[in-house]
Short mmCIF file of C-alpha atoms and ligand atoms in Angstrom, two decimals:
data_model
loop_
_atom_site.label_atom_id
_atom_site.label_comp_id
_atom_site.label_asym_id
_atom_site.label_seq_id
_atom_site.Cartn_x
_atom_site.Cartn_y
_atom_site.Cartn_z
CA UNK A 1 -68.67 -31.60 13.23
CA UNK A 2 -68.61 -33.10 9.78
CA UNK A 3 -66.74 -36.33 9.22
CA UNK A 4 -64.51 -34.58 6.71
CA UNK A 5 -63.55 -31.92 9.20
CA UNK A 6 -62.85 -34.53 11.87
CA UNK A 7 -60.69 -36.49 9.46
CA UNK A 8 -58.84 -33.32 8.54
CA UNK A 9 -58.17 -32.53 12.19
CA UNK A 10 -56.87 -36.04 12.88
CA UNK A 11 -54.56 -35.94 9.85
CA UNK A 12 -53.39 -32.43 10.71
CA UNK A 13 -52.49 -33.59 14.21
CA UNK A 14 -50.68 -36.66 12.94
CA UNK A 15 -48.68 -34.92 10.22
CA UNK A 16 -48.02 -31.47 11.60
CA UNK A 17 -48.43 -31.32 15.34
CA UNK A 18 -47.27 -34.74 16.58
CA UNK A 19 -43.84 -34.57 14.89
CA UNK A 20 -43.34 -31.13 16.44
CA UNK A 21 -44.22 -32.44 19.90
CA UNK A 22 -41.82 -35.38 19.49
CA UNK A 23 -38.95 -33.26 18.19
CA UNK A 24 -39.54 -30.65 20.89
CA UNK A 25 -38.64 -33.23 23.56
CA UNK A 26 -36.05 -31.68 25.83
CA UNK A 27 -32.53 -33.12 25.71
CA UNK A 28 -32.71 -33.77 29.45
CA UNK A 29 -35.83 -35.93 29.01
CA UNK A 30 -34.45 -38.09 26.25
CA UNK A 31 -32.89 -41.44 27.09
CA UNK A 32 -30.31 -42.90 24.69
CA UNK A 33 -30.86 -46.47 23.45
CA UNK A 34 -29.21 -49.31 25.36
CA UNK A 35 -27.18 -50.44 22.38
CA UNK A 36 -23.51 -50.01 21.58
CA UNK A 37 -23.09 -47.02 19.31
CA UNK A 38 -22.84 -43.26 18.87
CA UNK A 39 -26.08 -41.28 18.77
CA UNK A 40 -27.26 -37.75 18.04
CA UNK A 41 -28.80 -35.93 21.00
CA UNK A 42 -32.23 -34.41 20.23
CA UNK A 43 -32.08 -30.64 20.60
CA UNK A 44 -28.32 -30.59 21.14
CA UNK A 45 -26.40 -30.42 17.90
CA UNK A 46 -23.20 -29.67 19.86
CA UNK A 47 -23.27 -33.09 21.54
CA UNK A 48 -23.20 -36.76 20.77
CA UNK A 49 -23.65 -39.66 23.14
CA UNK A 50 -21.72 -42.93 23.04
CA UNK A 51 -23.21 -46.06 24.59
CA UNK A 52 -21.15 -48.99 25.90
CA UNK A 53 -22.94 -52.20 26.84
CA UNK A 54 -20.96 -54.57 29.05
CA UNK A 55 -21.99 -58.10 28.14
CA UNK A 56 -21.26 -61.48 29.58
CA UNK A 57 -19.23 -63.71 27.25
CA UNK A 58 -21.47 -65.31 24.66
CA UNK A 59 -18.93 -67.87 23.54
CA UNK A 60 -17.71 -70.93 25.36
CA UNK A 61 -15.66 -71.62 27.26
CA UNK A 62 -16.81 -69.00 29.66
CA UNK A 63 -13.85 -67.20 31.16
CA UNK A 64 -12.44 -68.95 34.19
CA UNK A 65 -13.68 -67.20 37.25
CA UNK A 66 -11.10 -66.21 39.84
CA UNK A 67 -8.33 -66.40 37.25
CA UNK A 68 -4.99 -64.89 38.15
CA UNK A 69 -4.55 -61.21 37.49
CA UNK A 70 -2.08 -61.29 34.60
CA UNK A 71 -0.56 -58.12 33.28
CA UNK A 72 -1.10 -57.18 29.62
CA UNK A 73 0.85 -54.92 27.30
CA UNK A 74 -1.97 -54.72 24.74
CA UNK A 75 -2.62 -50.99 24.53
CA UNK A 76 -6.24 -50.00 25.13
CA UNK A 77 -7.68 -47.74 22.44
CA UNK A 78 -9.25 -44.31 22.84
CA UNK A 79 -12.88 -43.34 22.38
CA UNK A 80 -11.98 -39.81 21.34
CA UNK A 81 -13.11 -37.77 24.38
CA UNK A 82 -11.43 -36.69 27.57
CA UNK A 83 -12.53 -35.51 30.99
CA UNK A 84 -11.81 -31.96 32.16
CA UNK A 85 -9.65 -31.43 35.25
CA UNK A 86 -12.53 -31.68 37.72
CA UNK A 87 -15.24 -34.27 37.46
CA UNK A 88 -17.93 -34.75 40.10
CA UNK A 89 -20.08 -37.81 40.53
CA UNK A 90 -23.20 -38.86 42.41
CA UNK A 91 -24.08 -42.33 43.64
CA UNK A 92 -27.60 -43.72 43.89
CA UNK A 93 -27.65 -45.69 47.16
CA UNK A 94 -30.56 -47.86 46.05
CA UNK A 95 -28.47 -50.94 45.22
CA UNK A 96 -28.83 -54.71 45.73
CA UNK A 97 -28.70 -55.52 49.46
CA UNK A 98 -25.70 -57.80 48.86
CA UNK A 99 -23.50 -54.77 48.23
CA UNK A 100 -25.27 -51.92 50.02
CA UNK A 101 -23.13 -51.92 53.17
CA UNK A 102 -19.93 -51.79 51.10
CA UNK A 103 -21.14 -49.43 48.39
CA UNK A 104 -18.96 -46.44 49.25
CA UNK A 105 -15.84 -48.62 49.44
CA UNK A 106 -16.70 -50.29 46.13
CA UNK A 107 -17.17 -46.93 44.41
CA UNK A 108 -14.09 -45.31 45.93
CA UNK A 109 -11.87 -48.31 45.16
CA UNK A 110 -13.09 -48.22 41.57
CA UNK A 111 -12.27 -44.53 41.20
CA UNK A 112 -8.93 -45.00 42.95
CA UNK A 113 -7.80 -47.35 40.19
CA UNK A 114 -8.08 -44.37 37.81
CA UNK A 115 -7.10 -41.64 40.26
CA UNK A 116 -3.60 -43.02 40.57
CA UNK A 117 -2.55 -42.81 36.89
CA UNK A 118 -4.60 -39.60 36.40
CA UNK A 119 -3.08 -37.81 39.38
CA UNK A 120 -2.71 -34.10 38.59
CA UNK A 121 -4.79 -34.51 35.41
CA UNK A 122 -8.31 -35.42 36.51
CA UNK A 123 -9.77 -34.98 40.01
CA UNK A 124 -12.77 -37.18 40.73
CA UNK A 125 -14.95 -35.56 43.37
CA UNK A 126 -17.78 -37.33 45.15
CA UNK A 127 -20.76 -34.96 45.23
CA UNK A 128 -23.14 -37.07 47.32
CA UNK A 129 -26.06 -39.39 46.84
CA UNK A 130 -28.80 -39.01 44.27
CA UNK A 131 -32.15 -40.65 43.65
CA UNK A 132 -31.64 -40.42 39.88
CA UNK A 133 -31.53 -43.88 38.39
CA UNK A 134 -31.82 -43.27 34.66
CA UNK A 135 -29.42 -42.14 31.96
CA UNK A 136 -30.40 -38.62 31.06
CA UNK A 137 -28.52 -35.45 30.22
CA UNK A 138 -29.36 -33.81 33.54
CA UNK A 139 -26.01 -32.32 34.52
CA UNK A 140 -25.22 -35.09 37.00
CA UNK A 141 -22.70 -37.85 36.44
CA UNK A 142 -24.24 -40.83 38.16
CA UNK A 143 -23.56 -44.39 39.20
CA UNK A 144 -26.76 -46.32 39.79
CA UNK A 145 -28.05 -49.85 39.89
CA UNK A 146 -31.17 -49.97 37.78
CA UNK A 147 -32.79 -51.72 34.89
CA UNK A 148 -30.91 -52.32 31.69
CA UNK A 149 -32.36 -54.18 28.79
CA UNK A 150 -31.27 -57.68 27.90
CA UNK A 151 -28.25 -59.38 29.36
CA UNK A 152 -26.05 -56.32 29.93
CA UNK A 153 -24.14 -56.26 33.22
CA UNK A 154 -23.83 -52.53 33.01
CA UNK A 155 -24.21 -49.75 30.47
CA UNK A 156 -22.21 -46.51 30.34
CA UNK A 157 -23.36 -43.38 28.52
CA UNK A 158 -20.96 -40.55 27.70
CA UNK A 159 -22.21 -37.27 26.27
CA UNK A 160 -19.39 -35.30 24.68
CA UNK A 161 -18.89 -32.06 22.77
CA UNK A 162 -18.19 -32.74 19.13
CA UNK A 163 -16.22 -29.48 18.79
CA UNK A 164 -13.50 -30.09 21.38
CA UNK A 165 -14.15 -33.72 22.37
CA UNK A 166 -14.51 -32.88 26.05
CA UNK A 167 -16.96 -35.05 27.97
CA UNK A 168 -20.20 -33.32 28.99
CA UNK A 169 -21.74 -36.04 31.16
CA UNK A 170 -21.13 -39.64 32.12
CA UNK A 171 -23.74 -42.04 33.54
CA UNK A 172 -23.30 -45.70 34.43
CA UNK A 173 -26.31 -47.94 35.06
CA UNK A 174 -25.49 -51.36 36.48
CA UNK A 175 -28.04 -54.12 35.94
CA UNK A 176 -29.94 -54.80 39.16
CA UNK A 177 -31.20 -58.18 38.06
CA UNK A 178 -27.87 -60.00 38.36
CA UNK A 179 -26.27 -61.40 41.51
CA UNK A 180 -23.82 -58.74 42.70
CA UNK A 181 -21.29 -59.07 45.48
CA UNK A 182 -17.96 -57.80 46.63
CA UNK A 183 -15.00 -58.98 48.64
CA UNK A 184 -11.84 -56.96 48.71
CA UNK A 185 -9.49 -59.88 49.08
CA UNK A 186 -10.92 -62.83 47.20
CA UNK A 187 -13.13 -63.72 44.33
CA UNK A 188 -16.31 -65.73 44.54
CA UNK A 189 -17.80 -67.30 41.45
CA UNK A 190 -21.35 -67.09 42.80
CA UNK A 191 -21.69 -63.40 41.93
CA UNK A 192 -20.45 -60.55 39.72
CA UNK A 193 -17.93 -58.46 41.60
CA UNK A 194 -19.25 -54.91 41.69
CA UNK A 195 -15.84 -53.24 41.91
CA UNK A 196 -14.57 -55.33 38.99
CA UNK A 197 -17.32 -54.21 36.62
CA UNK A 198 -17.53 -50.63 37.90
CA UNK A 199 -13.78 -50.09 37.45
CA UNK A 200 -14.22 -51.14 33.82
CA UNK A 201 -17.19 -48.78 33.33
CA UNK A 202 -15.20 -45.86 34.70
CA UNK A 203 -12.62 -46.62 32.02
CA UNK A 204 -15.29 -45.44 29.55
CA UNK A 205 -15.77 -42.25 31.56
CA UNK A 206 -12.08 -41.41 31.13
CA UNK A 207 -12.18 -42.16 27.40
CA UNK A 208 -11.07 -45.76 26.91
CA UNK A 209 -12.64 -48.21 24.52
CA UNK A 210 -13.81 -51.81 24.82
CA UNK A 211 -11.74 -54.64 23.40
CA UNK A 212 -13.06 -58.12 22.68
CA UNK A 213 -10.10 -60.00 21.24
CA UNK A 214 -8.05 -62.58 23.13
CA UNK A 215 -5.03 -60.24 23.24
CA UNK A 216 -6.99 -58.06 25.66
CA UNK A 217 -8.46 -60.73 27.90
CA UNK A 218 -6.41 -59.53 30.90
CA UNK A 219 -7.06 -55.80 30.36
CA UNK A 220 -9.46 -53.87 32.54
CA UNK A 221 -11.05 -52.72 29.29
CA UNK A 222 -11.77 -56.25 28.04
CA UNK A 223 -15.38 -55.98 26.93
CA UNK A 224 -16.83 -59.09 28.60
CA UNK A 225 -17.31 -59.72 32.29
CA UNK A 226 -17.76 -62.96 34.22
CA UNK A 227 -18.90 -64.07 37.64
CA UNK A 228 -16.07 -64.16 40.13
CA UNK A 229 -13.84 -62.03 37.93
CA UNK A 230 -11.83 -59.46 39.91
CA UNK A 231 -8.88 -58.82 37.62
CA UNK A 232 -10.44 -55.62 36.24
CA UNK A 233 -9.90 -54.05 39.67
CA UNK A 234 -6.32 -53.31 38.69
CA UNK A 235 -5.22 -51.65 35.46
CA UNK A 236 -2.76 -53.40 33.17
CA UNK A 237 0.24 -51.72 31.59
CA UNK A 238 -1.74 -51.60 28.33
CA UNK A 239 -4.68 -49.80 30.00
CA UNK A 240 -2.32 -47.25 31.56
CA UNK A 241 -0.49 -46.71 28.27
CA UNK A 242 -3.82 -46.10 26.51
CA UNK A 243 -4.68 -43.58 29.22
CA UNK A 244 -1.35 -41.80 28.76
CA UNK A 245 -2.11 -41.05 25.15
CA UNK A 246 -5.41 -39.34 26.13
CA UNK A 247 -3.85 -37.44 29.07
CA UNK A 248 -0.21 -36.92 28.04
ZN1 LIG B 301 -17.08 -51.64 28.35
#
């Protein structure tokens, strides 16, 4: 083969074939970036995906762990999507050993916080365990402990239809590398309370936004999470009022 022909073949592959292979990636194989934002979904013009990264506070003083669970009237904002009447979810049982024996209670308690105000509007149905641990558009709404980049405690991905703003899929990946724990009745500043953070993440499933200002520090949808924090377990008046405007 002549050098010119070889060069031509290499260039042809690079310019014409490679871009086609990349763009032909199936929507279910594509993973959204782990950065806050709204993204197009390759191959699915009818969908977008929104990513929420739950960070630890980056400013001092760090929130006081085990603080009292104050109410808040600051109304939580909407993301713009809503869940249909029935929403199933799968749980990946491969979690840190510190929470594995309580996992089903942690997950159910977290959903119960939302089931109460959404009674008659959204039914959350547990569909069983899954070994899926990545955020992909695979038709399963999952809760998993896996790897997330950087210092995120957890990341939630919501795919939604741009036409009617109904959610298409919701995945939450909690960051395995942190110290997780759980105690129903008291807080412990040596770990991140799994129910506390998961309840917040499920707030994104139902269509609520993050808030980072001091007015929202007591809300479940306050965007930062701290060790020992358990106040996100219970919704504030402002969280419930935000919910009411999505599900009137
Ligand atoms: Zn959040």
